[in-house]
JSON list of N, CA and C in Angstrom, two decimals:
[
{"chain": "A", "resi": 23, "resn": "UNK", "atom": "N", "xyz": [23.46, 27.54, 18.14]},
{"chain": "A", "resi": 23, "resn": "UNK", "atom": "CA", "xyz": [23.70, 28.97, 18.01]},
{"chain": "A", "resi": 23, "resn": "UNK", "atom": "C", "xyz": [23.39, 29.45, 16.59]},
{"chain": "A", "resi": 24, "resn": "UNK", "atom": "N", "xyz": [23.79, 28.70, 15.58]},
{"chain": "A", "resi": 24, "resn": "UNK", "atom": "CA", "xyz": [23.55, 29.14, 14.20]},
{"chain": "A", "resi": 24, "resn": "UNK", "atom": "C", "xyz": [22.06, 29.10, 13.88]},
{"chain": "A", "resi": 25, "resn": "UNK", "atom": "N", "xyz": [21.31, 28.14, 14.45]},
{"chain": "A", "resi": 25, "resn": "UNK", "atom": "CA", "xyz": [19.86, 28.09, 14.21]},
{"chain": "A", "resi": 25, "resn": "UNK", "atom": "C", "xyz": [19.18, 29.31, 14.81]},
{"chain": "A", "resi": 26, "resn": "UNK", "atom": "N", "xyz": [19.61, 29.69, 16.00]},
{"chain": "A", "resi": 26, "resn": "UNK", "atom": "CA", "xyz": [19.05, 30.88, 16.64]},
{"chain": "A", "resi": 26, "resn": "UNK", "atom": "C", "xyz": [19.38, 32.13, 15.85]},
{"chain": "A", "resi": 27, "resn": "UNK", "atom": "N", "xyz": [20.59, 32.18, 15.33]},
{"chain": "A", "resi": 27, "resn": "UNK", "atom": "CA", "xyz": [21.01, 33.34, 14.53]},
{"chain": "A", "resi": 27, "resn": "UNK", "atom": "C", "xyz": [20.15, 33.46, 13.27]},
{"chain": "A", "resi": 28, "resn": "UNK", "atom": "N", "xyz": [19.80, 32.33, 12.66]},
{"chain": "A", "resi": 28, "resn": "UNK", "atom": "CA", "xyz": [18.94, 32.35, 11.48]},
{"chain": "A", "resi": 28, "resn": "UNK", "atom": "C", "xyz": [17.56, 32.89, 11.80]},
{"chain": "A", "resi": 29, "resn": "UNK", "atom": "N", "xyz": [17.06, 32.57, 12.98]},
{"chain": "A", "resi": 29, "resn": "UNK", "atom": "CA", "xyz": [15.71, 32.98, 13.36]},
{"chain": "A", "resi": 29, "resn": "UNK", "atom": "C", "xyz": [15.62, 34.43, 13.80]},
{"chain": "A", "resi": 30, "resn": "UNK", "atom": "N", "xyz": [16.73, 35.03, 14.14]},
{"chain": "A", "resi": 30, "resn": "UNK", "atom": "CA", "xyz": [16.74, 36.38, 14.70]},
{"chain": "A", "resi": 30, "resn": "UNK", "atom": "C", "xyz": [16.16, 37.42, 13.75]},
{"chain": "A", "resi": 31, "resn": "UNK", "atom": "N", "xyz": [16.51, 37.35, 12.47]},
{"chain": "A", "resi": 31, "resn": "UNK", "atom": "CA", "xyz": [16.04, 38.35, 11.51]},
{"chain": "A", "resi": 31, "resn": "UNK", "atom": "C", "xyz": [14.52, 38.42, 11.41]},
{"chain": "A", "resi": 32, "resn": "UNK", "atom": "N", "xyz": [13.88, 37.27, 11.32]},
{"chain": "A", "resi": 32, "resn": "UNK", "atom": "CA", "xyz": [12.43, 37.22, 11.23]},
{"chain": "A", "resi": 32, "resn": "UNK", "atom": "C", "xyz": [11.76, 37.70, 12.51]},
{"chain": "A", "resi": 33, "resn": "UNK", "atom": "N", "xyz": [12.36, 37.35, 13.63]},
{"chain": "A", "resi": 33, "resn": "UNK", "atom": "CA", "xyz": [11.80, 37.76, 14.92]},
{"chain": "A", "resi": 33, "resn": "UNK", "atom": "C", "xyz": [11.91, 39.27, 15.11]},
{"chain": "A", "resi": 34, "resn": "UNK", "atom": "N", "xyz": [13.05, 39.83, 14.74]},
{"chain": "A", "resi": 34, "resn": "UNK", "atom": "CA", "xyz": [13.23, 41.28, 14.86]},
{"chain": "A", "resi": 34, "resn": "UNK", "atom": "C", "xyz": [12.27, 42.00, 13.93]},
{"chain": "A", "resi": 35, "resn": "UNK", "atom": "N", "xyz": [12.10, 41.49, 12.71]},
{"chain": "A", "resi": 35, "resn": "UNK", "atom": "CA", "xyz": [11.17, 42.11, 11.77]},
{"chain": "A", "resi": 35, "resn": "UNK", "atom": "C", "xyz": [9.75, 42.09, 12.32]},
{"chain": "A", "resi": 36, "resn": "UNK", "atom": "N", "xyz": [9.37, 41.01, 12.98]},
{"chain": "A", "resi": 36, "resn": "UNK", "atom": "CA", "xyz": [8.03, 40.90, 13.56]},
{"chain": "A", "resi": 36, "resn": "UNK", "atom": "C", "xyz": [7.86, 41.96, 14.65]},
{"chain": "A", "resi": 37, "resn": "UNK", "atom": "N", "xyz": [8.85, 42.12, 15.50]},
{"chain": "A", "resi": 37, "resn": "UNK", "atom": "CA", "xyz": [8.76, 43.11, 16.58]},
{"chain": "A", "resi": 37, "resn": "UNK", "atom": "C", "xyz": [8.71, 44.53, 16.03]},
{"chain": "A", "resi": 38, "resn": "UNK", "atom": "N", "xyz": [9.53, 44.83, 15.03]},
{"chain": "A", "resi": 38, "resn": "UNK", "atom": "CA", "xyz": [9.52, 46.16, 14.43]},
{"chain": "A", "resi": 38, "resn": "UNK", "atom": "C", "xyz": [8.17, 46.42, 13.76]},
{"chain": "A", "resi": 39, "resn": "UNK", "atom": "N", "xyz": [7.63, 45.41, 13.08]},
{"chain": "A", "resi": 39, "resn": "UNK", "atom": "CA", "xyz": [6.31, 45.55, 12.48]},
{"chain": "A", "resi": 39, "resn": "UNK", "atom": "C", "xyz": [5.24, 45.82, 13.52]},
{"chain": "A", "resi": 40, "resn": "UNK", "atom": "N", "xyz": [5.34, 45.16, 14.66]},
{"chain": "A", "resi": 40, "resn": "UNK", "atom": "CA", "xyz": [4.41, 45.41, 15.76]},
{"chain": "A", "resi": 40, "resn": "UNK", "atom": "C", "xyz": [4.48, 46.86, 16.23]},
{"chain": "A", "resi": 41, "resn": "UNK", "atom": "N", "xyz": [5.69, 47.40, 16.32]},
{"chain": "A", "resi": 41, "resn": "UNK", "atom": "CA", "xyz": [5.84, 48.79, 16.76]},
{"chain": "A", "resi": 41, "resn": "UNK", "atom": "C", "xyz": [5.23, 49.75, 15.74]},
{"chain": "A", "resi": 42, "resn": "UNK", "atom": "N", "xyz": [5.44, 49.49, 14.46]},
{"chain": "A", "resi": 42, "resn": "UNK", "atom": "CA", "xyz": [4.80, 50.32, 13.43]},
{"chain": "A", "resi": 42, "resn": "UNK", "atom": "C", "xyz": [3.28, 50.23, 13.53]},
{"chain": "A", "resi": 43, "resn": "UNK", "atom": "N", "xyz": [2.79, 49.04, 13.80]},
{"chain": "A", "resi": 43, "resn": "UNK", "atom": "CA", "xyz": [1.35, 48.84, 13.94]},
{"chain": "A", "resi": 43, "resn": "UNK", "atom": "C", "xyz": [0.81, 49.65, 15.12]},
{"chain": "A", "resi": 44, "resn": "UNK", "atom": "N", "xyz": [1.51, 49.60, 16.23]},
{"chain": "A", "resi": 44, "resn": "UNK", "atom": "CA", "xyz": [1.09, 50.37, 17.41]},
{"chain": "A", "resi": 44, "resn": "UNK", "atom": "C", "xyz": [1.14, 51.88, 17.16]},
{"chain": "A", "resi": 45, "resn": "UNK", "atom": "N", "xyz": [2.08, 52.30, 16.32]},
{"chain": "A", "resi": 45, "resn": "UNK", "atom": "CA", "xyz": [2.23, 53.72, 16.02]},
{"chain": "A", "resi": 45, "resn": "UNK", "atom": "C", "xyz": [1.21, 54.20, 14.99]},
{"chain": "A", "resi": 46, "resn": "UNK", "atom": "N", "xyz": [0.48, 53.28, 14.39]},
{"chain": "A", "resi": 46, "resn": "UNK", "atom": "CA", "xyz": [-0.51, 53.67, 13.39]},
{"chain": "A", "resi": 46, "resn": "UNK", "atom": "C", "xyz": [0.05, 53.81, 11.99]},
{"chain": "A", "resi": 47, "resn": "UNK", "atom": "N", "xyz": [1.29, 53.38, 11.78]},
{"chain": "A", "resi": 47, "resn": "UNK", "atom": "CA", "xyz": [1.91, 53.42, 10.45]},
{"chain": "A", "resi": 47, "resn": "UNK", "atom": "C", "xyz": [1.64, 52.08, 9.77]},
{"chain": "A", "resi": 48, "resn": "UNK", "atom": "N", "xyz": [0.42, 51.93, 9.27]},
{"chain": "A", "resi": 48, "resn": "UNK", "atom": "CA", "xyz": [-0.04, 50.62, 8.79]},
{"chain": "A", "resi": 48, "resn": "UNK", "atom": "C", "xyz": [0.67, 50.17, 7.52]},
{"chain": "A", "resi": 49, "resn": "UNK", "atom": "N", "xyz": [0.96, 51.08, 6.61]},
{"chain": "A", "resi": 49, "resn": "UNK", "atom": "CA", "xyz": [1.63, 50.70, 5.37]},
{"chain": "A", "resi": 49, "resn": "UNK", "atom": "C", "xyz": [3.03, 50.14, 5.66]},
{"chain": "A", "resi": 50, "resn": "UNK", "atom": "N", "xyz": [3.75, 50.80, 6.53]},
{"chain": "A", "resi": 50, "resn": "UNK", "atom": "CA", "xyz": [5.08, 50.32, 6.90]},
{"chain": "A", "resi": 50, "resn": "UNK", "atom": "C", "xyz": [4.99, 49.00, 7.65]},
{"chain": "A", "resi": 51, "resn": "UNK", "atom": "N", "xyz": [3.98, 48.88, 8.51]},
{"chain": "A", "resi": 51, "resn": "UNK", "atom": "CA", "xyz": [3.78, 47.65, 9.26]},
{"chain": "A", "resi": 51, "resn": "UNK", "atom": "C", "xyz": [3.51, 46.48, 8.33]},
{"chain": "A", "resi": 52, "resn": "UNK", "atom": "N", "xyz": [2.68, 46.70, 7.31]},
{"chain": "A", "resi": 52, "resn": "UNK", "atom": "CA", "xyz": [2.36, 45.63, 6.36]},
{"chain": "A", "resi": 52, "resn": "UNK", "atom": "C", "xyz": [3.63, 45.19, 5.64]},
{"chain": "A", "resi": 53, "resn": "UNK", "atom": "N", "xyz": [4.42, 46.14, 5.21]},
{"chain": "A", "resi": 53, "resn": "UNK", "atom": "CA", "xyz": [5.65, 45.81, 4.49]},
{"chain": "A", "resi": 53, "resn": "UNK", "atom": "C", "xyz": [6.61, 44.99, 5.33]},
{"chain": "A", "resi": 54, "resn": "UNK", "atom": "N", "xyz": [6.85, 45.43, 6.54]},
{"chain": "A", "resi": 54, "resn": "UNK", "atom": "CA", "xyz": [7.81, 44.74, 7.41]},
{"chain": "A", "resi": 54, "resn": "UNK", "atom": "C", "xyz": [7.25, 43.41, 7.90]},
{"chain": "A", "resi": 55, "resn": "UNK", "atom": "N", "xyz": [5.97, 43.37, 8.21]},
{"chain": "A", "resi": 55, "resn": "UNK", "atom": "CA", "xyz": [5.38, 42.12, 8.68]},
{"chain": "A", "resi": 55, "resn": "UNK", "atom": "C", "xyz": [5.34, 41.07, 7.57]},
{"chain": "A", "resi": 56, "resn": "UNK", "atom": "N", "xyz": [5.16, 41.49, 6.32]},
{"chain": "A", "resi": 56, "resn": "UNK", "atom": "CA", "xyz": [5.22, 40.54, 5.21]},
{"chain": "A", "resi": 56, "resn": "UNK", "atom": "C", "xyz": [6.61, 39.91, 5.12]},
{"chain": "A", "resi": 57, "resn": "UNK", "atom": "N", "xyz": [7.63, 40.72, 5.35]},
{"chain": "A", "resi": 57, "resn": "UNK", "atom": "CA", "xyz": [9.00, 40.19, 5.39]},
{"chain": "A", "resi": 57, "resn": "UNK", "atom": "C", "xyz": [9.17, 39.23, 6.55]},
{"chain": "A", "resi": 58, "resn": "UNK", "atom": "N", "xyz": [8.62, 39.57, 7.70]},
{"chain": "A", "resi": 58, "resn": "UNK", "atom": "CA", "xyz": [8.70, 38.71, 8.88]},
{"chain": "A", "resi": 58, "resn": "UNK", "atom": "C", "xyz": [8.02, 37.37, 8.63]},
{"chain": "A", "resi": 59, "resn": "UNK", "atom": "N", "xyz": [6.87, 37.40, 7.95]},
{"chain": "A", "resi": 59, "resn": "UNK", "atom": "CA", "xyz": [6.16, 36.16, 7.62]},
{"chain": "A", "resi": 59, "resn": "UNK", "atom": "C", "xyz": [7.04, 35.28, 6.74]},
{"chain": "A", "resi": 60, "resn": "UNK", "atom": "N", "xyz": [7.62, 35.88, 5.72]},
{"chain": "A", "resi": 60, "resn": "UNK", "atom": "CA", "xyz": [8.47, 35.10, 4.81]},
{"chain": "A", "resi": 60, "resn": "UNK", "atom": "C", "xyz": [9.68, 34.50, 5.52]},
{"chain": "A", "resi": 61, "resn": "UNK", "atom": "N", "xyz": [10.36, 35.32, 6.33]},
{"chain": "A", "resi": 61, "resn": "UNK", "atom": "CA", "xyz": [11.58, 34.85, 6.99]},
{"chain": "A", "resi": 61, "resn": "UNK", "atom": "C", "xyz": [11.29, 33.79, 8.04]},
{"chain": "A", "resi": 62, "resn": "UNK", "atom": "N", "xyz": [10.24, 33.98, 8.83]},
{"chain": "A", "resi": 62, "resn": "UNK", "atom": "CA", "xyz": [9.95, 32.99, 9.87]},
{"chain": "A", "resi": 62, "resn": "UNK", "atom": "C", "xyz": [9.48, 31.67, 9.27]},
{"chain": "A", "resi": 63, "resn": "UNK", "atom": "N", "xyz": [8.74, 31.74, 8.18]},
{"chain": "A", "resi": 63, "resn": "UNK", "atom": "CA", "xyz": [8.32, 30.50, 7.52]},
{"chain": "A", "resi": 63, "resn": "UNK", "atom": "C", "xyz": [9.52, 29.78, 6.92]},
{"chain": "A", "resi": 64, "resn": "UNK", "atom": "N", "xyz": [10.39, 30.53, 6.28]},
{"chain": "A", "resi": 64, "resn": "UNK", "atom": "CA", "xyz": [11.58, 29.95, 5.66]},
{"chain": "A", "resi": 64, "resn": "UNK", "atom": "C", "xyz": [12.47, 29.25, 6.68]},
{"chain": "A", "resi": 65, "resn": "UNK", "atom": "N", "xyz": [12.57, 29.82, 7.88]},
{"chain": "A", "resi": 65, "resn": "UNK", "atom": "CA", "xyz": [13.44, 29.26, 8.91]},
{"chain": "A", "resi": 65, "resn": "UNK", "atom": "C", "xyz": [12.75, 28.25, 9.81]},
{"chain": "A", "resi": 66, "resn": "UNK", "atom": "N", "xyz": [11.47, 27.96, 9.56]},
{"chain": "A", "resi": 66, "resn": "UNK", "atom": "CA", "xyz": [10.75, 26.97, 10.35]},
{"chain": "A", "resi": 66, "resn": "UNK", "atom": "C", "xyz": [10.45, 27.43, 11.77]},
{"chain": "A", "resi": 67, "resn": "UNK", "atom": "N", "xyz": [10.39, 28.72, 11.96]},
{"chain": "A", "resi": 67, "resn": "UNK", "atom": "CA", "xyz": [10.11, 29.30, 13.28]},
{"chain": "A", "resi": 67, "resn": "UNK", "atom": "C", "xyz": [8.59, 29.47, 13.40]},
{"chain": "A", "resi": 68, "resn": "UNK", "atom": "N", "xyz": [7.90, 28.37, 13.64]},
{"chain": "A", "resi": 68, "resn": "UNK", "atom": "CA", "xyz": [6.46, 28.31, 13.46]},
{"chain": "A", "resi": 68, "resn": "UNK", "atom": "C", "xyz": [5.66, 29.18, 14.42]},
{"chain": "A", "resi": 69, "resn": "UNK", "atom": "N", "xyz": [6.08, 29.29, 15.66]},
{"chain": "A", "resi": 69, "resn": "UNK", "atom": "CA", "xyz": [5.35, 30.13, 16.61]},
{"chain": "A", "resi": 69, "resn": "UNK", "atom": "C", "xyz": [5.43, 31.60, 16.21]},
{"chain": "A", "resi": 70, "resn": "UNK", "atom": "N", "xyz": [6.61, 32.05, 15.83]},
{"chain": "A", "resi": 70, "resn": "UNK", "atom": "CA", "xyz": [6.78, 33.44, 15.39]},
{"chain": "A", "resi": 70, "resn": "UNK", "atom": "C", "xyz": [6.13, 33.66, 14.03]},
{"chain": "A", "resi": 71, "resn": "UNK", "atom": "N", "xyz": [6.09, 32.62, 13.20]},
{"chain": "A", "resi": 71, "resn": "UNK", "atom": "CA", "xyz": [5.40, 32.69, 11.92]},
{"chain": "A", "resi": 71, "resn": "UNK", "atom": "C", "xyz": [3.91, 32.97, 12.15]},
{"chain": "A", "resi": 72, "resn": "UNK", "atom": "N", "xyz": [3.31, 32.24, 13.08]},
{"chain": "A", "resi": 72, "resn": "UNK", "atom": "CA", "xyz": [1.90, 32.44, 13.38]},
{"chain": "A", "resi": 72, "resn": "UNK", "atom": "C", "xyz": [1.66, 33.85, 13.92]},
{"chain": "A", "resi": 73, "resn": "UNK", "atom": "N", "xyz": [2.54, 34.32, 14.78]},
{"chain": "A", "resi": 73, "resn": "UNK", "atom": "CA", "xyz": [2.41, 35.67, 15.32]},
{"chain": "A", "resi": 73, "resn": "UNK", "atom": "C", "xyz": [2.55, 36.74, 14.25]},
{"chain": "A", "resi": 74, "resn": "UNK", "atom": "N", "xyz": [3.47, 36.53, 13.32]},
{"chain": "A", "resi": 74, "resn": "UNK", "atom": "CA", "xyz": [3.66, 37.48, 12.23]},
{"chain": "A", "resi": 74, "resn": "UNK", "atom": "C", "xyz": [2.45, 37.48, 11.30]},
{"chain": "A", "resi": 75, "resn": "UNK", "atom": "N", "xyz": [1.89, 36.30, 11.05]},
{"chain": "A", "resi": 75, "resn": "UNK", "atom": "CA", "xyz": [0.68, 36.21, 10.22]},
{"chain": "A", "resi": 75, "resn": "UNK", "atom": "C", "xyz": [-0.47, 36.98, 10.87]},
{"chain": "A", "resi": 76, "resn": "UNK", "atom": "N", "xyz": [-0.65, 36.77, 12.15]},
{"chain": "A", "resi": 76, "resn": "UNK", "atom": "CA", "xyz": [-1.72, 37.45, 12.87]},
{"chain": "A", "resi": 76, "resn": "UNK", "atom": "C", "xyz": [-1.56, 38.97, 12.81]},
{"chain": "A", "resi": 77, "resn": "UNK", "atom": "N", "xyz": [-0.36, 39.44, 13.09]},
{"chain": "A", "resi": 77, "resn": "UNK", "atom": "CA", "xyz": [-0.11, 40.88, 13.07]},
{"chain": "A", "resi": 77, "resn": "UNK", "atom": "C", "xyz": [-0.30, 41.45, 11.66]},
{"chain": "A", "resi": 78, "resn": "UNK", "atom": "N", "xyz": [0.12, 40.70, 10.64]},
{"chain": "A", "resi": 78, "resn": "UNK", "atom": "CA", "xyz": [-0.05, 41.15, 9.26]},
{"chain": "A", "resi": 78, "resn": "UNK", "atom": "C", "xyz": [-1.52, 41.29, 8.91]},
{"chain": "A", "resi": 79, "resn": "UNK", "atom": "N", "xyz": [-2.32, 40.33, 9.31]},
{"chain": "A", "resi": 79, "resn": "UNK", "atom": "CA", "xyz": [-3.76, 40.41, 9.02]},
{"chain": "A", "resi": 79, "resn": "UNK", "atom": "C", "xyz": [-4.41, 41.61, 9.72]},
{"chain": "A", "resi": 80, "resn": "UNK", "atom": "N", "xyz": [-4.00, 41.86, 10.94]},
{"chain": "A", "resi": 80, "resn": "UNK", "atom": "CA", "xyz": [-4.52, 43.02, 11.68]},
{"chain": "A", "resi": 80, "resn": "UNK", "atom": "C", "xyz": [-4.13, 44.32, 10.97]},
{"chain": "A", "resi": 81, "resn": "UNK", "atom": "N", "xyz": [-2.87, 44.40, 10.55]},
{"chain": "A", "resi": 81, "resn": "UNK", "atom": "CA", "xyz": [-2.39, 45.60, 9.87]},
{"chain": "A", "resi": 81, "resn": "UNK", "atom": "C", "xyz": [-3.14, 45.81, 8.56]},
{"chain": "A", "resi": 82, "resn": "UNK", "atom": "N", "xyz": [-3.42, 44.74, 7.83]},
{"chain": "A", "resi": 82, "resn": "UNK", "atom": "CA", "xyz": [-4.16, 44.86, 6.57]},
{"chain": "A", "resi": 82, "resn": "UNK", "atom": "C", "xyz": [-5.59, 45.35, 6.80]},
{"chain": "A", "resi": 83, "resn": "UNK", "atom": "N", "xyz": [-6.23, 44.83, 7.84]},
{"chain": "A", "resi": 83, "resn": "UNK", "atom": "CA", "xyz": [-7.59, 45.26, 8.15]},
{"chain": "A", "resi": 83, "resn": "UNK", "atom": "C", "xyz": [-7.61, 46.75, 8.54]},
{"chain": "A", "resi": 84, "resn": "UNK", "atom": "N", "xyz": [-6.68, 47.15, 9.39]},
{"chain": "A", "resi": 84, "resn": "UNK", "atom": "CA", "xyz": [-6.64, 48.54, 9.82]},
{"chain": "A", "resi": 84, "resn": "UNK", "atom": "C", "xyz": [-6.28, 49.48, 8.67]},
{"chain": "A", "resi": 85, "resn": "UNK", "atom": "N", "xyz": [-5.39, 49.02, 7.79]},
{"chain": "A", "resi": 85, "resn": "UNK", "atom": "CA", "xyz": [-5.02, 49.82, 6.63]},
{"chain": "A", "resi": 85, "resn": "UNK", "atom": "C", "xyz": [-6.23, 50.01, 5.71]},
{"chain": "A", "resi": 86, "resn": "UNK", "atom": "N", "xyz": [-7.01, 48.95, 5.48]},
{"chain": "A", "resi": 86, "resn": "UNK", "atom": "CA", "xyz": [-8.18, 49.09, 4.61]},
{"chain": "A", "resi": 86, "resn": "UNK", "atom": "C", "xyz": [-9.26, 49.94, 5.27]},
{"chain": "A", "resi": 87, "resn": "UNK", "atom": "N", "xyz": [-9.39, 49.82, 6.57]},
{"chain": "A", "resi": 87, "resn": "UNK", "atom": "CA", "xyz": [-10.38, 50.65, 7.27]},
{"chain": "A", "resi": 87, "resn": "UNK", "atom": "C", "xyz": [-10.03, 52.12, 7.12]},
{"chain": "A", "resi": 88, "resn": "UNK", "atom": "N", "xyz": [-8.76, 52.45, 7.27]},
{"chain": "A", "resi": 88, "resn": "UNK", "atom": "CA", "xyz": [-8.34, 53.84, 7.09]},
{"chain": "A", "resi": 88, "resn": "UNK", "atom": "C", "xyz": [-8.60, 54.32, 5.67]},
{"chain": "A", "resi": 89, "resn": "UNK", "atom": "N", "xyz": [-8.34, 53.44, 4.69]},
{"chain": "A", "resi": 89, "resn": "UNK", "atom": "CA", "xyz": [-8.57, 53.82, 3.29]},
{"chain": "A", "resi": 89, "resn": "UNK", "atom": "C", "xyz": [-10.06, 54.05, 3.03]},
{"chain": "A", "resi": 90, "resn": "UNK", "atom": "N", "xyz": [-10.89, 53.21, 3.62]},
{"chain": "A", "resi": 90, "resn": "UNK", "atom": "CA", "xyz": [-12.35, 53.37, 3.42]},
{"chain": "A", "resi": 90, "resn": "UNK", "atom": "C", "xyz": [-12.87, 54.64, 4.06]},
{"chain": "A", "resi": 91, "resn": "UNK", "atom": "N", "xyz": [-12.30, 54.99, 5.19]},
{"chain": "A", "resi": 91, "resn": "UNK", "atom": "CA", "xyz": [-12.75, 56.20, 5.90]},
{"chain": "A", "resi": 91, "resn": "UNK", "atom": "C", "xyz": [-12.05, 57.46, 5.41]},
{"chain": "A", "resi": 92, "resn": "UNK", "atom": "N", "xyz": [-11.07, 57.29, 4.52]},
{"chain": "A", "resi": 92, "resn": "UNK", "atom": "CA", "xyz": [-10.38, 58.45, 3.95]},
{"chain": "A", "resi": 92, "resn": "UNK", "atom": "C", "xyz": [-9.40, 59.11, 4.89]},
{"chain": "A", "resi": 93, "resn": "UNK", "atom": "N", "xyz": [-8.92, 58.37, 5.90]},
{"chain": "A", "resi": 93, "resn": "UNK", "atom": "CA", "xyz": [-8.00, 58.98, 6.86]},
{"chain": "A", "resi": 93, "resn": "UNK", "atom": "C", "xyz": [-6.57, 59.08, 6.33]},
{"chain": "A", "resi": 94, "resn": "UNK", "atom": "N", "xyz": [-6.19, 58.14, 5.46]},
{"chain": "A", "resi": 94, "resn": "UNK", "atom": "CA", "xyz": [-4.82, 58.10, 4.97]},
{"chain": "A", "resi": 94, "resn": "UNK", "atom": "C", "xyz": [-4.85, 57.88, 3.46]},
{"chain": "A", "resi": 95, "resn": "UNK", "atom": "N", "xyz": [-3.65, 57.92, 2.87]},
{"chain": "A", "resi": 95, "resn": "UNK", "atom": "CA", "xyz": [-3.53, 57.70, 1.41]},
{"chain": "A", "resi": 95, "resn": "UNK", "atom": "C", "xyz": [-3.91, 56.30, 1.03]}
]
C-alpha cells in the first residue's frame, strides 16, 4: 500500500500533464510533465516514467512548433 501511495503523485501528474497537452496548453503541460518524469523516476515506476518522458517530448515539440509559427508566446 505504501509503495502504491508513493507512485500516485507521479501518475496523477502524468495524467494532468496529458490533459493540458490535449487542451493545447503546452507550457503548462511541459511544466507538469517534467515533474511527473522526476517523480516517476525517483519512485522506480518505470512504465509511467517512460510514458511521462514520451508525453514531455511531444509537448516540447508542439511548444516549439507554436513558437516558430508565432501562435503563442
